[in-house]
């Protein structure tokens, strides 16, 4: 009986010692090689919306289909936009004809200015001669006044011709096809052609179309999202750690990642950045007093902060939302690196079970 009690005490002491060692390891390791299962594959989700409205006449893609940059996704009925282009071309032709007419008017106005200038020069010279004769009492005052009136009238006619020429030239550009009306018509034509081009909605980059809920006959509205697009080269891994676990992260920190979808496999990652805040601390200015957070628990939940990781393109088996396990370790410390490798490989093999 004594031997049994002695053996039991020995086992209990051993278990207590092992527990204390394990507890100490967890406390220290959580600072130097923190591990979390709260991590996911993330990526940008692009809502594709047409820039013009109309009836959808064709859908060129299927759900979860991979597409390349510039590939046509769906087409909007181009009929009214083709008519708009034709109208804009006619308007441009009319504007060019009006410009040609203005050029002719400008030449006529220049000739009119030249004629008015000659008439004014003649009337002014005539007035000067009669004025000199009137000063010597050789002609009557009425003749001088008549010459003066003719001089002023011809000057006014000259000014009117010059203003008419300036008015016509103001509508013409410095070069052909640069008049205001032609430039405006060109702009309208370019806009019409752009709208016509926008009837074909194309992929902005290489990616995947998912959650497709679009078919021929659907009425598309401008700037209203119609497709969900995920760029395949925009995916990364984000891991949520307790804030005390990220205190020692620096430029020498790297990470091991194990995906639930790929049990038994471990991948190397680099630390991209750490988020500089969490939503719980965000307040919107509303003119009210601060809402004080109250927690009645003796041990409150630890705050978590997001760390973003990047690497080469992720395995094709993954998708946005895939779960992962992440351990961060200092790259310049072989001891912590070895322990981190043991932890992540153990977690990776456990993914076969859960």
PDB file of N, CA and C in Angstrom, residues 119-134 139-156:
ATOM      1  N   UNK A 119     -12.211 103.769 -97.985  1.00  0.00           N
ATOM      2  CA  UNK A 119     -13.205 104.851 -97.954  1.00  0.00           C
ATOM      3  C   UNK A 119     -12.886 105.848 -96.853  1.00  0.00           C
ATOM      4  N   UNK A 120     -12.483 105.312 -95.702  1.00  0.00           N
ATOM      5  CA  UNK A 120     -12.155 106.208 -94.590  1.00  0.00           C
ATOM      6  C   UNK A 120     -10.921 107.047 -94.906  1.00  0.00           C
ATOM      7  N   UNK A 121      -9.886 106.406 -95.487  1.00  0.00           N
ATOM      8  CA  UNK A 121      -8.669 107.156 -95.826  1.00  0.00           C
ATOM      9  C   UNK A 121      -8.996 108.283 -96.816  1.00  0.00           C
ATOM     10  N   UNK A 122      -9.848 107.981 -97.795  1.00  0.00           N
ATOM     11  CA  UNK A 122     -10.228 108.993 -98.789  1.00  0.00           C
ATOM     12  C   UNK A 122     -11.027 110.112 -98.155  1.00  0.00           C
ATOM     13  N   UNK A 123     -12.004 109.723 -97.287  1.00  0.00           N
ATOM     14  CA  UNK A 123     -12.844 110.747 -96.645  1.00  0.00           C
ATOM     15  C   UNK A 123     -12.019 111.590 -95.692  1.00  0.00           C
ATOM     16  N   UNK A 124     -11.077 110.977 -95.000  1.00  0.00           N
ATOM     17  CA  UNK A 124     -10.260 111.720 -94.051  1.00  0.00           C
ATOM     18  C   UNK A 124      -9.341 112.707 -94.768  1.00  0.00           C
ATOM     19  N   UNK A 125      -8.760 112.256 -95.889  1.00  0.00           N
ATOM     20  CA  UNK A 125      -7.902 113.163 -96.671  1.00  0.00           C
ATOM     21  C   UNK A 125      -8.715 114.321 -97.228  1.00  0.00           C
ATOM     22  N   UNK A 126      -9.929 114.011 -97.720  1.00  0.00           N
ATOM     23  CA  UNK A 126     -10.810 115.046 -98.252  1.00  0.00           C
ATOM     24  C   UNK A 126     -11.152 116.068 -97.169  1.00  0.00           C
ATOM     25  N   UNK A 127     -11.434 115.546 -95.958  1.00  0.00           N
ATOM     26  CA  UNK A 127     -11.771 116.456 -94.855  1.00  0.00           C
ATOM     27  C   UNK A 127     -10.584 117.348 -94.509  1.00  0.00           C
ATOM     28  N   UNK A 128      -9.381 116.780 -94.486  1.00  0.00           N
ATOM     29  CA  UNK A 128      -8.199 117.596 -94.169  1.00  0.00           C
ATOM     30  C   UNK A 128      -8.001 118.710 -95.186  1.00  0.00           C
ATOM     31  N   UNK A 129      -8.199 118.405 -96.464  1.00  0.00           N
ATOM     32  CA  UNK A 129      -8.032 119.436 -97.497  1.00  0.00           C
ATOM     33  C   UNK A 129      -9.080 120.536 -97.337  1.00  0.00           C
ATOM     34  N   UNK A 130     -10.334 120.126 -97.174  1.00  0.00           N
ATOM     35  CA  UNK A 130     -11.413 121.139 -97.054  1.00  0.00           C
ATOM     36  C   UNK A 130     -11.235 121.931 -95.775  1.00  0.00           C
ATOM     37  N   UNK A 131     -10.765 121.316 -94.739  1.00  0.00           N
ATOM     38  CA  UNK A 131     -10.571 122.023 -93.468  1.00  0.00           C
ATOM     39  C   UNK A 131      -9.499 123.100 -93.622  1.00  0.00           C
ATOM     40  N   UNK A 132      -8.446 122.773 -94.366  1.00  0.00           N
ATOM     41  CA  UNK A 132      -7.398 123.789 -94.614  1.00  0.00           C
ATOM     42  C   UNK A 132      -7.928 124.948 -95.441  1.00  0.00           C
ATOM     43  N   UNK A 133      -8.757 124.625 -96.453  1.00  0.00           N
ATOM     44  CA  UNK A 133      -9.340 125.688 -97.284  1.00  0.00           C
ATOM     45  C   UNK A 133     -10.320 126.525 -96.482  1.00  0.00           C
ATOM     46  N   UNK A 134     -11.068 125.857 -95.573  1.00  0.00           N
ATOM     47  CA  UNK A 134     -12.038 126.599 -94.746  1.00  0.00           C
ATOM     48  C   UNK A 134     -11.327 127.552 -93.818  1.00  0.00           C
ATOM     49  N   UNK A 139     -13.548 128.078 -98.724  1.00  0.00           N
ATOM     50  CA  UNK A 139     -14.775 127.288 -98.892  1.00  0.00           C
ATOM     51  C   UNK A 139     -15.701 127.593 -97.734  1.00  0.00           C
ATOM     52  N   UNK A 140     -16.927 127.196 -97.918  1.00  0.00           N
ATOM     53  CA  UNK A 140     -17.929 127.507 -96.886  1.00  0.00           C
ATOM     54  C   UNK A 140     -17.795 126.560 -95.690  1.00  0.00           C
ATOM     55  N   UNK A 141     -18.331 127.022 -94.585  1.00  0.00           N
ATOM     56  CA  UNK A 141     -18.336 126.213 -93.361  1.00  0.00           C
ATOM     57  C   UNK A 141     -19.187 124.968 -93.546  1.00  0.00           C
ATOM     58  N   UNK A 142     -20.283 125.065 -94.283  1.00  0.00           N
ATOM     59  CA  UNK A 142     -21.169 123.914 -94.490  1.00  0.00           C
ATOM     60  C   UNK A 142     -20.455 122.804 -95.268  1.00  0.00           C
ATOM     61  N   UNK A 143     -19.585 123.211 -96.199  1.00  0.00           N
ATOM     62  CA  UNK A 143     -18.820 122.195 -96.934  1.00  0.00           C
ATOM     63  C   UNK A 143     -17.844 121.480 -95.996  1.00  0.00           C
ATOM     64  N   UNK A 144     -17.229 122.220 -95.087  1.00  0.00           N
ATOM     65  CA  UNK A 144     -16.329 121.583 -94.116  1.00  0.00           C
ATOM     66  C   UNK A 144     -17.095 120.633 -93.200  1.00  0.00           C
ATOM     67  N   UNK A 145     -18.290 121.077 -92.766  1.00  0.00           N
ATOM     68  CA  UNK A 145     -19.089 120.210 -91.887  1.00  0.00           C
ATOM     69  C   UNK A 145     -19.533 118.946 -92.608  1.00  0.00           C
ATOM     70  N   UNK A 146     -19.846 119.099 -93.863  1.00  0.00           N
ATOM     71  CA  UNK A 146     -20.243 117.930 -94.651  1.00  0.00           C
ATOM     72  C   UNK A 146     -19.086 116.962 -94.806  1.00  0.00           C
ATOM     73  N   UNK A 147     -17.885 117.489 -95.025  1.00  0.00           N
ATOM     74  CA  UNK A 147     -16.702 116.634 -95.145  1.00  0.00           C
ATOM     75  C   UNK A 147     -16.377 115.942 -93.814  1.00  0.00           C
ATOM     76  N   UNK A 148     -16.591 116.684 -92.703  1.00  0.00           N
ATOM     77  CA  UNK A 148     -16.363 116.114 -91.379  1.00  0.00           C
ATOM     78  C   UNK A 148     -17.344 114.964 -91.105  1.00  0.00           C
ATOM     79  N   UNK A 149     -18.609 115.164 -91.472  1.00  0.00           N
ATOM     80  CA  UNK A 149     -19.620 114.119 -91.256  1.00  0.00           C
ATOM     81  C   UNK A 149     -19.290 112.870 -92.063  1.00  0.00           C
ATOM     82  N   UNK A 150     -18.824 113.091 -93.299  1.00  0.00           N
ATOM     83  CA  UNK A 150     -18.448 111.944 -94.133  1.00  0.00           C
ATOM     84  C   UNK A 150     -17.245 111.215 -93.550  1.00  0.00           C
ATOM     85  N   UNK A 151     -16.298 111.997 -92.995  1.00  0.00           N
ATOM     86  CA  UNK A 151     -15.111 111.413 -92.371  1.00  0.00           C
ATOM     87  C   UNK A 151     -15.500 110.543 -91.165  1.00  0.00           C
ATOM     88  N   UNK A 152     -16.374 111.075 -90.292  1.00  0.00           N
ATOM     89  CA  UNK A 152     -16.804 110.313 -89.107  1.00  0.00           C
ATOM     90  C   UNK A 152     -17.643 109.092 -89.496  1.00  0.00           C
ATOM     91  N   UNK A 153     -18.474 109.244 -90.508  1.00  0.00           N
ATOM     92  CA  UNK A 153     -19.318 108.130 -90.957  1.00  0.00           C
ATOM     93  C   UNK A 153     -18.472 106.996 -91.517  1.00  0.00           C
ATOM     94  N   UNK A 154     -17.469 107.344 -92.314  1.00  0.00           N
ATOM     95  CA  UNK A 154     -16.601 106.294 -92.879  1.00  0.00           C
ATOM     96  C   UNK A 154     -15.768 105.627 -91.790  1.00  0.00           C
ATOM     97  N   UNK A 155     -15.378 106.381 -90.748  1.00  0.00           N
ATOM     98  CA  UNK A 155     -14.637 105.801 -89.631  1.00  0.00           C
ATOM     99  C   UNK A 155     -15.509 104.802 -88.861  1.00  0.00           C
ATOM    100  N   UNK A 156     -16.782 105.197 -88.658  1.00  0.00           N
ATOM    101  CA  UNK A 156     -17.712 104.283 -87.963  1.00  0.00           C
ATOM    102  C   UNK A 156     -17.939 103.010 -88.773  1.00  0.00           C
TER     103      UNK A 156
END
